[in-house]
mmCIF file of C-alpha atoms and ligand atoms in Angstrom:
data_model
loop_
_atom_site.group_PDB
_atom_site.id
_atom_site.type_symbol
_atom_site.label_atom_id
_atom_site.label_comp_id
_atom_site.label_asym_id
_atom_site.label_seq_id
_atom_site.Cartn_x
_atom_site.Cartn_y
_atom_site.Cartn_z
ATOM 1 C CA MET P 869 112.995 82.792 84.775
ATOM 2 C CA ASN P 870 113.892 82.712 88.761
ATOM 3 C CA ALA P 871 110.269 82.213 89.975
ATOM 4 C CA ASN P 872 111.664 83.591 93.643
ATOM 5 C CA PHE P 873 113.006 86.829 92.143
ATOM 6 C CA ILE P 874 109.493 88.809 92.101
ATOM 7 C CA PRO P 875 108.715 87.736 95.628
ATOM 8 C CA GLN P 876 112.420 88.328 96.845
ATOM 9 C CA LEU P 877 112.165 92.054 95.731
ATOM 10 C CA ALA P 878 108.596 92.530 97.655
ATOM 11 C CA ARG P 879 110.157 91.768 100.890
ATOM 12 C CA ILE P 880 112.562 94.537 100.215
ATOM 13 C CA GLY P 881 109.946 95.983 99.384
ATOM 14 C CA ALA P 882 107.938 95.426 102.815
ATOM 15 C CA LEU P 883 111.057 96.706 105.051
ATOM 16 C CA ALA P 884 110.069 100.029 103.862
ATOM 17 C CA PRO P 885 109.345 102.175 106.736
ATOM 18 C CA SER P 886 105.021 103.230 108.178
ATOM 19 C CA ALA P 887 103.576 105.471 110.604
ATOM 20 C CA ASP P 888 103.308 102.964 113.318
ATOM 21 C CA ASN P 889 104.682 99.936 111.417
ATOM 22 C CA SER P 890 101.118 99.862 110.183
ATOM 23 C CA GLN P 891 102.413 98.533 106.357
ATOM 24 C CA PRO P 892 99.341 100.370 104.955
ATOM 25 C CA VAL P 893 100.059 98.448 101.718
ATOM 26 C CA ARG P 894 100.178 95.040 99.210
ATOM 27 C CA LEU P 895 101.963 94.528 96.287
ATOM 28 C CA ARG P 896 100.541 92.659 93.121
ATOM 29 C CA TRP P 897 102.363 90.453 90.956
ATOM 30 C CA ASN P 898 100.429 89.008 87.037
ATOM 31 C CA GLY P 899 103.074 87.622 86.079
ATOM 32 C CA GLN P 900 104.433 90.794 83.596
ATOM 33 C CA GLU P 901 103.549 93.605 85.980
ATOM 34 C CA LEU P 902 103.712 94.503 89.992
ATOM 35 C CA SER P 903 101.294 96.983 91.020
ATOM 36 C CA LEU P 904 101.887 98.544 94.357
ATOM 37 C CA HIS P 905 98.068 99.088 96.146
ATOM 38 C CA TYR P 906 97.034 100.305 99.641
ATOM 39 C CA ALA P 907 96.207 97.381 102.143
ATOM 40 C CA GLU P 908 93.251 98.652 105.042
ATOM 41 C CA ARG P 909 95.145 97.151 107.847
ATOM 42 C CA HIS P 910 94.817 99.077 111.243
ATOM 43 C CA ALA P 911 91.900 98.433 113.462
ATOM 44 C CA GLY P 912 92.203 102.534 114.295
ATOM 45 C CA GLY P 913 90.727 102.684 110.724
ATOM 46 C CA GLY P 914 90.389 106.122 109.296
ATOM 47 C CA VAL P 915 93.296 108.125 111.122
ATOM 48 C CA PHE P 916 95.167 107.375 107.992
ATOM 49 C CA ASP P 917 93.253 106.329 105.106
ATOM 50 C CA ALA P 918 94.799 105.698 100.964
ATOM 51 C CA ASP P 919 95.498 108.899 100.384
ATOM 52 C CA SER P 920 96.203 110.527 103.438
ATOM 53 C CA HIS P 921 100.064 111.832 103.871
ATOM 54 C CA ALA P 922 101.259 109.421 106.235
ATOM 55 C CA THR P 923 100.181 106.069 103.671
ATOM 56 C CA LEU P 924 101.761 108.045 100.640
ATOM 57 C CA MET P 925 105.130 108.625 102.101
ATOM 58 C CA ALA P 926 105.048 105.062 102.744
ATOM 59 C CA VAL P 927 103.994 104.085 99.739
ATOM 60 C CA GLY P 928 107.328 106.686 98.325
ATOM 61 C CA ALA P 929 109.579 104.174 100.706
ATOM 62 C CA VAL P 930 108.525 101.027 99.225
ATOM 63 C CA LEU P 931 109.048 102.757 96.106
ATOM 64 C CA GLU P 932 112.307 103.679 97.004
ATOM 65 C CA ASN P 933 112.927 99.858 98.443
ATOM 66 C CA LEU P 934 112.295 98.674 95.219
ATOM 67 C CA ASP P 935 114.479 101.037 92.986
ATOM 68 C CA MET P 936 117.452 100.021 95.237
ATOM 69 C CA ALA P 937 116.865 96.324 94.682
ATOM 70 C CA LEU P 938 116.469 97.221 91.518
ATOM 71 C CA ALA P 939 119.172 98.898 90.465
ATOM 72 C CA ALA P 940 121.149 95.922 93.001
ATOM 73 C CA ASN P 941 119.623 93.870 90.054
ATOM 74 C CA GLY P 942 120.150 95.678 86.852
ATOM 75 C CA VAL P 943 116.823 96.491 86.515
ATOM 76 C CA ALA P 944 115.481 99.923 85.127
ATOM 77 C CA ALA P 945 112.414 100.941 87.214
ATOM 78 C CA ASP P 946 110.449 102.503 84.612
ATOM 79 C CA TRP P 947 107.030 103.371 87.210
ATOM 80 C CA ARG P 948 103.962 104.291 85.645
ATOM 81 C CA MET P 949 102.416 106.399 88.221
ATOM 82 C CA GLY P 950 98.685 105.725 89.113
ATOM 83 C CA GLN P 951 95.922 108.586 88.780
ATOM 84 C CA ASP P 952 95.233 111.330 91.943
ATOM 85 C CA GLY P 953 92.881 109.253 94.008
ATOM 86 C CA GLY P 954 92.816 106.153 92.079
ATOM 87 C CA GLN P 955 94.550 102.932 92.640
ATOM 88 C CA PRO P 956 97.493 101.010 92.482
ATOM 89 C CA TYR P 957 100.063 103.958 93.516
ATOM 90 C CA ALA P 958 102.034 102.420 90.727
ATOM 91 C CA THR P 959 102.807 99.859 88.481
ATOM 92 C CA LEU P 960 105.928 98.331 86.810
ATOM 93 C CA ALA P 961 106.695 95.819 83.805
ATOM 94 C CA LEU P 962 108.950 94.189 84.424
ATOM 95 C CA PRO P 963 109.471 91.661 80.913
ATOM 96 C CA ARG P 964 112.660 90.414 81.776
ATOM 97 C CA LEU P 965 113.934 89.067 85.630
ATOM 98 C CA PRO P 966 117.712 88.319 85.996
ATOM 99 C CA ALA P 967 118.427 84.657 87.048
ATOM 100 C CA ARG P 968 119.746 85.903 89.949
ATOM 101 C CA PHE P 969 118.390 88.142 93.204
ATOM 102 C CA SER P 970 120.942 90.080 94.674
ATOM 103 C CA ALA P 971 119.480 91.341 97.885
ATOM 104 C CA PRO P 972 121.061 95.182 98.583
ATOM 105 C CA ASP P 973 122.879 95.730 102.240
ATOM 106 C CA GLY P 974 120.504 99.466 102.839
ATOM 107 C CA PRO P 975 117.068 98.484 103.452
ATOM 108 C CA LEU P 976 118.419 95.083 105.336
ATOM 109 C CA LEU P 977 119.842 97.895 107.420
ATOM 110 C CA ARG P 978 117.461 100.773 107.355
ATOM 111 C CA HIS P 979 115.822 101.450 110.943
ATOM 112 C CA THR P 980 114.407 104.089 113.262
ATOM 113 C CA ASN P 981 116.322 103.932 116.914
ATOM 114 C CA ARG P 982 114.415 105.306 119.436
ATOM 115 C CA LEU P 983 117.480 105.435 122.399
ATOM 116 C CA ALA P 984 119.302 108.191 123.393
ATOM 117 C CA PHE P 985 121.901 109.137 120.871
ATOM 118 C CA ARG P 986 126.117 110.595 121.533
ATOM 119 C CA ALA P 987 125.968 114.353 121.822
ATOM 120 C CA THR P 988 129.077 113.836 118.835
ATOM 121 C CA PRO P 989 128.335 116.130 115.937
ATOM 122 C CA LEU P 990 128.195 114.548 112.614
ATOM 123 C CA PRO P 991 131.162 115.395 110.065
ATOM 124 C CA ALA P 992 130.766 118.322 107.913
ATOM 125 C CA ASP P 993 132.293 116.296 105.175
ATOM 126 C CA LEU P 994 129.415 113.489 105.467
ATOM 127 C CA VAL P 995 126.732 115.893 105.446
ATOM 128 C CA SER P 996 127.578 117.184 102.099
ATOM 129 C CA GLN P 997 128.797 114.225 100.707
ATOM 130 C CA LEU P 998 124.865 112.674 101.386
ATOM 131 C CA GLY P 999 123.766 115.789 100.303
ATOM 132 C CA LEU P 1000 122.501 117.091 103.321
ATOM 133 C CA GLY P 1001 123.572 120.570 102.815
ATOM 134 C CA ASP P 1002 121.036 122.995 102.531
ATOM 135 C CA ASP P 1003 119.219 122.899 99.683
ATOM 136 C CA GLY P 1004 115.639 123.019 100.762
ATOM 137 C CA ALA P 1005 114.459 119.705 99.928
ATOM 138 C CA LEU P 1006 117.078 118.191 102.380
ATOM 139 C CA ARG P 1007 118.187 120.358 105.423
ATOM 140 C CA LEU P 1008 120.421 118.841 108.599
ATOM 141 C CA LEU P 1009 120.259 121.580 111.064
ATOM 142 C CA VAL P 1010 122.952 121.310 113.732
ATOM 143 C CA GLU P 1011 122.978 124.779 114.739
ATOM 144 C CA ARG P 1012 121.655 125.457 118.615
ATOM 145 C CA GLY P 1013 119.574 127.607 118.127
ATOM 146 C CA GLN P 1014 117.590 126.569 115.389
ATOM 147 C CA ARG P 1015 117.728 123.277 116.403
ATOM 148 C CA LYS P 1016 116.031 124.583 119.900
ATOM 149 C CA ARG P 1017 113.051 126.497 117.615
ATOM 150 C CA LEU P 1018 112.165 123.202 115.567
ATOM 151 C CA VAL P 1019 112.050 121.575 118.898
ATOM 152 C CA ARG P 1020 109.764 123.776 120.754
ATOM 153 C CA LEU P 1021 107.477 123.257 117.483
ATOM 154 C CA VAL P 1022 107.518 119.417 117.970
ATOM 155 C CA ARG P 1023 106.666 120.087 121.808
ATOM 156 C CA LEU P 1024 103.502 122.332 120.582
ATOM 157 C CA CYS P 1025 102.804 120.366 118.615
ATOM 158 C CA SER P 1026 103.350 117.020 120.351
ATOM 159 C CA GLU P 1027 100.782 118.661 123.026
ATOM 160 C CA ALA P 1028 97.929 118.561 120.583
ATOM 161 C CA ARG P 1029 98.432 115.577 119.464
ATOM 162 C CA PHE P 1030 98.103 114.492 123.036
ATOM 163 C CA CYS P 1031 94.642 115.892 123.601
ATOM 164 C CA ASN P 1032 93.102 113.670 119.805
ATOM 165 C CA HIS P 1033 91.113 110.983 120.602
ATOM 166 C CA ALA P 1034 91.341 109.882 117.120
ATOM 167 C CA LEU P 1035 95.317 109.642 117.343
ATOM 168 C CA HIS P 1036 95.115 108.418 121.177
ATOM 169 C CA ASP P 1037 93.616 105.299 120.103
ATOM 170 C CA TRP P 1038 95.063 104.760 116.833
ATOM 171 C CA LEU P 1039 98.012 104.524 118.552
ATOM 172 C CA PHE P 1040 97.464 102.247 121.424
ATOM 173 C CA ASP P 1041 96.074 99.989 118.759
ATOM 174 C CA SER P 1042 99.128 100.501 117.305
ATOM 175 C CA LEU P 1043 101.245 98.856 120.810
ATOM 176 C CA ARG P 1044 102.277 95.355 121.027
ATOM 177 C CA HIS P 1045 103.021 94.548 124.845
ATOM 178 C CA THR P 1046 102.975 90.431 125.075
ATOM 179 C CA PRO P 1047 105.152 87.944 123.024
ATOM 180 C CA GLN P 1048 102.197 87.064 120.760
ATOM 181 C CA GLN P 1049 100.677 90.111 120.256
ATOM 182 C CA VAL P 1050 104.839 91.546 118.498
ATOM 183 C CA ALA P 1051 104.607 88.105 116.593
ATOM 184 C CA ARG P 1052 102.044 89.525 114.807
ATOM 185 C CA GLY P 1053 104.919 91.456 112.860
ATOM 186 C CA ASP P 1054 103.138 94.620 112.636
ATOM 187 C CA GLY P 1055 102.794 97.617 115.053
ATOM 188 C CA LEU P 1056 105.090 98.842 117.751
ATOM 189 C CA ASP P 1057 106.884 96.646 120.283
ATOM 190 C CA VAL P 1058 106.724 98.489 123.181
ATOM 191 C CA ASP P 1059 110.388 97.014 123.804
ATOM 192 C CA SER P 1060 111.577 98.750 120.959
ATOM 193 C CA LEU P 1061 109.828 102.259 122.249
ATOM 194 C CA GLY P 1062 112.742 103.157 124.934
ATOM 195 C CA LEU P 1063 110.512 103.711 127.956
ATOM 196 C CA PRO P 1064 112.007 105.255 130.394
ATOM 197 C CA PRO P 1065 111.644 103.205 133.914
ATOM 198 C CA GLY P 1066 107.630 103.182 134.957
ATOM 199 C CA GLY P 1067 106.922 104.122 131.095
ATOM 200 C CA ARG P 1068 105.229 101.155 130.354
ATOM 201 C CA GLN P 1069 102.642 101.140 133.605
ATOM 202 C CA MET P 1070 102.177 105.089 132.651
ATOM 203 C CA LEU P 1071 101.162 104.110 128.924
ATOM 204 C CA ARG P 1072 98.726 101.592 130.282
ATOM 205 C CA PHE P 1073 97.035 103.509 133.099
ATOM 206 C CA ILE P 1074 96.854 106.596 130.080
ATOM 207 C CA SER P 1075 95.515 104.110 127.169
ATOM 208 C CA HIS P 1076 91.998 104.549 128.372
ATOM 209 C CA TRP P 1077 91.055 108.311 127.023
ATOM 210 C CA PRO P 1078 88.129 109.073 129.517
ATOM 211 C CA ARG P 1079 90.775 108.802 132.476
ATOM 212 C CA MET P 1080 93.287 110.289 129.949
ATOM 213 C CA ALA P 1081 91.142 113.226 128.991
ATOM 214 C CA MET P 1082 89.909 113.795 132.014
ATOM 215 C CA LEU P 1083 94.214 114.394 133.124
ATOM 216 C CA ASN P 1084 94.488 116.838 130.874
ATOM 217 C CA ARG P 1085 92.375 118.894 132.341
ATOM 218 C CA VAL P 1086 95.208 119.587 134.914
ATOM 219 C CA GLY P 1087 97.596 119.951 132.131
ATOM 220 C CA ALA P 1088 99.238 115.966 131.850
ATOM 221 C CA TYR P 1089 100.116 116.746 127.623
ATOM 222 C CA LYS P 1090 102.333 119.147 129.018
ATOM 223 C CA LEU P 1091 103.618 116.968 130.549
ATOM 224 C CA LEU P 1092 103.335 114.630 128.164
ATOM 225 C CA ALA P 1093 104.811 116.482 125.280
ATOM 226 C CA LEU P 1094 108.287 117.800 127.611
ATOM 227 C CA SER P 1095 109.032 113.925 127.914
ATOM 228 C CA GLU P 1096 108.510 113.361 124.385
ATOM 229 C CA VAL P 1097 111.058 116.396 123.357
ATOM 230 C CA LYS P 1098 113.607 115.074 125.901
ATOM 231 C CA LEU P 1099 116.347 112.801 122.921
ATOM 232 C CA ILE P 1100 115.080 115.106 119.886
ATOM 233 C CA ALA P 1101 116.921 118.157 122.150
ATOM 234 C CA ALA P 1102 119.565 116.113 122.718
ATOM 235 C CA ALA P 1103 120.607 114.838 119.633
ATOM 236 C CA PRO P 1104 123.298 116.990 116.837
ATOM 237 C CA GLY P 1105 121.521 116.940 114.050
ATOM 238 C CA LEU P 1106 117.873 117.206 112.608
ATOM 239 C CA LEU P 1107 117.301 116.173 109.308
ATOM 240 C CA CYS P 1108 113.733 118.241 107.696
ATOM 241 C CA VAL P 1109 111.980 116.806 104.706
ATOM 242 C CA SER P 1110 110.152 119.096 102.498
ATOM 243 C CA GLY P 1111 108.496 119.792 99.300
ATOM 244 C CA GLY P 1112 105.387 119.914 97.447
ATOM 245 C CA GLY P 1113 102.089 118.865 99.102
ATOM 246 C CA ASP P 1114 99.905 117.702 95.804
ATOM 247 C CA ARG P 1115 100.435 113.444 95.975
ATOM 248 C CA ALA P 1116 103.123 112.862 93.931
ATOM 249 C CA SER P 1117 105.331 115.132 96.005
ATOM 250 C CA ILE P 1118 105.149 113.633 98.993
ATOM 251 C CA ILE P 1119 105.334 110.265 97.155
ATOM 252 C CA ASP P 1120 108.706 111.856 96.396
ATOM 253 C CA ALA P 1121 109.212 112.913 99.691
ATOM 254 C CA GLY P 1122 108.819 109.597 101.184
ATOM 255 C CA ARG P 1123 111.517 108.477 98.533
ATOM 256 C CA ARG P 1124 113.767 110.845 99.694
ATOM 257 C CA MET P 1125 113.376 110.282 103.076
ATOM 258 C CA THR P 1126 114.299 106.810 102.846
ATOM 259 C CA ARG P 1127 117.234 107.377 100.590
ATOM 260 C CA ALA P 1128 118.266 109.645 103.136
ATOM 261 C CA TRP P 1129 118.146 107.771 106.193
ATOM 262 C CA THR P 1130 119.067 104.601 104.457
ATOM 263 C CA ALA P 1131 122.067 106.491 103.325
ATOM 264 C CA LEU P 1132 122.782 107.336 107.038
ATOM 265 C CA ASN P 1133 122.758 104.324 108.497
ATOM 266 C CA LEU P 1134 124.827 102.802 105.606
ATOM 267 C CA GLN P 1135 127.416 105.044 107.558
ATOM 268 C CA GLY P 1136 126.880 103.873 110.683
ATOM 269 C CA ILE P 1137 124.531 106.909 111.817
ATOM 270 C CA ALA P 1138 121.330 106.605 113.619
ATOM 271 C CA ALA P 1139 117.602 108.354 112.719
ATOM 272 C CA GLN P 1140 113.758 108.379 114.296
ATOM 273 C CA PRO P 1141 111.121 110.089 112.513
ATOM 274 C CA TYR P 1142 109.457 113.010 114.716
ATOM 275 C CA TYR P 1143 105.876 112.860 112.479
ATOM 276 C CA VAL P 1144 104.092 115.339 114.923
ATOM 277 C CA VAL P 1145 104.241 118.753 112.949
ATOM 278 C CA THR P 1146 103.293 117.178 110.061
ATOM 279 C CA ASP P 1147 100.039 115.742 111.197
ATOM 280 C CA GLN P 1148 99.342 117.988 113.441
ATOM 281 C CA LEU P 1149 99.521 120.909 110.054
ATOM 282 C CA ASN P 1150 97.581 118.502 108.029
ATOM 283 C CA ARG P 1151 94.534 117.946 110.359
ATOM 284 C CA ARG P 1152 94.910 121.767 111.308
ATOM 285 C CA ARG P 1153 94.172 121.797 107.276
ATOM 286 C CA ASP P 1154 91.634 118.940 107.381
ATOM 287 C CA GLY P 1155 89.635 120.386 110.091
ATOM 288 C CA THR P 1156 90.449 116.970 112.405
ATOM 289 C CA LEU P 1157 92.496 118.615 115.330
ATOM 290 C CA ALA P 1158 91.641 118.531 118.706
ATOM 291 C CA ALA P 1159 89.348 121.225 120.084
ATOM 292 C CA GLY P 1160 91.372 124.619 121.081
ATOM 293 C CA PHE P 1161 94.514 124.314 118.868
ATOM 294 C CA ASP P 1162 93.874 125.874 116.025
ATOM 295 C CA GLY P 1163 95.631 129.161 116.853
ATOM 296 C CA LYS P 1164 98.689 127.725 117.926
ATOM 297 C CA MET P 1165 98.344 125.673 115.009
ATOM 298 C CA ALA P 1166 98.201 128.177 112.395
ATOM 299 C CA ALA P 1167 101.713 130.130 114.560
ATOM 300 C CA VAL P 1168 103.708 127.048 114.267
ATOM 301 C CA GLU P 1169 102.697 126.974 110.395
ATOM 302 C CA ARG P 1170 104.163 130.283 110.253
ATOM 303 C CA GLU P 1171 107.222 130.152 112.215
ATOM 304 C CA LEU P 1172 108.261 126.726 110.749
ATOM 305 C CA ALA P 1173 107.442 128.453 106.968
ATOM 306 C CA GLU P 1174 110.485 130.859 108.674
ATOM 307 C CA LEU P 1175 112.408 129.022 110.357
ATOM 308 C CA LEU P 1176 112.543 126.884 107.285
ATOM 309 C CA GLY P 1177 112.385 128.735 104.902
ATOM 310 C CA LEU P 1178 109.644 127.107 103.064
ATOM 311 C CA ASP P 1179 108.397 128.607 99.855
ATOM 312 C CA ARG P 1180 104.382 129.349 99.439
ATOM 313 C CA GLY P 1181 103.263 125.987 98.753
ATOM 314 C CA SER P 1182 105.853 123.889 100.248
ATOM 315 C CA MET P 1183 105.404 121.830 103.674
ATOM 316 C CA LEU P 1184 108.111 120.158 105.642
ATOM 317 C CA HIS P 1185 107.079 116.602 105.278
ATOM 318 C CA MET P 1186 109.250 114.992 108.190
ATOM 319 C CA VAL P 1187 111.542 115.732 110.847
ATOM 320 C CA LEU P 1188 113.826 113.306 111.814
ATOM 321 C CA ARG P 1189 116.511 113.093 114.622
ATOM 322 C CA VAL P 1190 119.850 111.909 114.004
ATOM 323 C CA GLY P 1191 123.156 111.672 115.236
ATOM 324 C CA TYR P 1192 125.827 108.355 116.409
ATOM 325 C CA PRO P 1193 123.924 105.398 118.436
ATOM 326 C CA ALA P 1194 124.759 105.035 121.690
ATOM 327 C CA ASP P 1195 123.000 101.597 121.451
ATOM 328 C CA PRO P 1196 121.437 99.461 118.803
ATOM 329 C CA PRO P 1197 117.762 99.392 119.237
ATOM 330 C CA LEU P 1198 115.529 96.389 119.290
ATOM 331 C CA ARG P 1199 114.187 96.172 115.249
ATOM 332 C CA SER P 1200 110.585 95.989 114.103
ATOM 333 C CA ARG P 1201 109.071 93.009 112.996
ATOM 334 C CA ARG P 1202 107.263 92.610 109.462
ATOM 335 C CA LEU P 1203 103.877 91.144 108.334
ATOM 336 C CA PRO P 1204 103.978 87.130 106.799
ATOM 337 C CA LEU P 1205 104.989 87.279 103.352
ATOM 338 C CA GLU P 1206 101.657 86.179 102.441
ATOM 339 C CA ALA P 1207 100.101 88.990 103.379
ATOM 340 C CA VAL P 1208 101.273 91.814 101.440
ATOM 341 C CA PHE P 1209 102.535 90.101 98.688
ATOM 342 C CA GLU P 1210 100.212 88.822 95.891
ATOM 343 C CA ASP P 1211 101.339 86.192 93.100
ATOM 344 C CA ALA P 1212 98.157 86.270 90.691
ATOM 345 C CA GLY P 1213 100.864 85.281 87.839
ATOM 346 C CA ALA P 1214 101.504 81.793 89.998
ATOM 347 C CA ALA P 1215 97.611 81.196 89.548
HETATM 348 C C1 FMN T 1031 104.804 108.391 107.983
HETATM 349 C C2 FMN T 1031 105.662 108.268 108.800
HETATM 350 C C3 FMN T 1031 105.944 108.516 110.130
HETATM 351 C C4 FMN T 1031 106.750 107.934 111.460
HETATM 352 N N1 FMN T 1031 106.810 108.530 112.490
HETATM 353 C C5 FMN T 1031 107.378 107.909 113.478
HETATM 354 C C6 FMN T 1031 107.037 108.859 115.068
HETATM 355 O O1 FMN T 1031 106.464 109.995 115.455
HETATM 356 N N2 FMN T 1031 107.876 108.832 115.845
HETATM 357 C C7 FMN T 1031 109.379 107.836 115.735
HETATM 358 O O2 FMN T 1031 109.451 106.843 116.511
HETATM 359 N N3 FMN T 1031 108.597 106.621 114.656
HETATM 360 C C8 FMN T 1031 108.063 107.127 113.297
HETATM 361 N N4 FMN T 1031 108.063 106.466 112.353
HETATM 362 C C9 FMN T 1031 109.171 105.036 112.044
HETATM 363 C C10 FMN T 1031 107.743 103.598 111.464
HETATM 364 O O3 FMN T 1031 107.760 104.053 113.637
HETATM 365 C C11 FMN T 1031 108.848 103.214 111.752
HETATM 366 O O4 FMN T 1031 109.358 103.337 110.621
HETATM 367 C C12 FMN T 1031 108.019 101.779 111.824
HETATM 368 O O5 FMN T 1031 107.906 101.089 113.317
HETATM 369 C C13 FMN T 1031 108.996 100.309 110.883
HETATM 370 O O6 FMN T 1031 110.326 100.161 111.514
HETATM 371 P P1 FMN T 1031 111.689 100.611 111.287
HETATM 372 O O7 FMN T 1031 111.919 101.565 110.382
HETATM 373 O O8 FMN T 1031 112.973 99.795 112.074
HETATM 374 O O9 FMN T 1031 111.990 99.590 109.690
HETATM 375 C C14 FMN T 1031 107.485 107.112 110.870
HETATM 376 C C15 FMN T 1031 107.207 106.376 109.709
HETATM 377 C C16 FMN T 1031 107.130 107.017 108.690
HETATM 378 C C17 FMN T 1031 106.839 106.253 107.541
#
């Protein structure tokens, strides 16, 4: 048996995307089974817990990366999914392992690009070849009027986001400014954000919540939301991932998002997720919206359902801005393997 197979497999799982690169999961190997668990890592705890939508999307992304790696090595992936609200999220028995591990290209290549994209439209044949047509669960908006409507909703949700104290703290806890902070391997390197000149200073200025709250009284959140939608408004395509809202469906949406994102990156097409619409609508349901936004978010929800033709019980899980990249981005790092993988079988 190849003793390195499982750690190499875990490394591919750990390359999966997560909100603000929070990497909220850990893999455990007991010599026979691999299991996926929640890991509380973020100082701004409580914003995304073990059963939050964002964490379940990341769980789906890790499972998809693992399945791509297992398929590349000819191993069947018959996951046993955990109970609602329980741990682990999923368990996989691996009684026989191949002698060698082959790393799949897709998960190594997939990444977030927060820089501007070219305006070149995506070729229609490629769109249908990638299954990004109009199947409901995965829908690419290319028509200008539809894109404009969605961008407006992103802007309104961004306004609500910039007024939310808990989300403000979460974001600023995620930012990594110095080489030492970046070397930790989690969170967002400010150099990966594609900030305009003066953007770093601006970030520092608004990092103090009482100051931000004061500026919001004179409409700062509206200006920040406007600048937040500049790039998404110019993108040739907006990929919408939707589906059911129960735990299994959210994990599936995380898988679907990762599969499409990986396929796009393999074709040289860049992508950047915009989570703010889903997040604000979830916060409306949980009662954790900033004060004064309930009515606005209810209106966003109605318009979104109409724009995307969402059935009752169906929700938007993610929007991705997609297009041909103008420049390669700075890639996010990952935590050291020992922080995300425990080999209990080796003990
Ligand atoms: C649930 C979820 C929400 C995300 N939201 C955003 C977002 O709103 N804006 C953004 O630029 N990236 C977003 N991302 C991308 C992550 O920041 C990114 O995956 C992470 O930093 C790791 O970088 P990588 O994708 O290049 O590997 C999101 C990812 C996930 C899974």
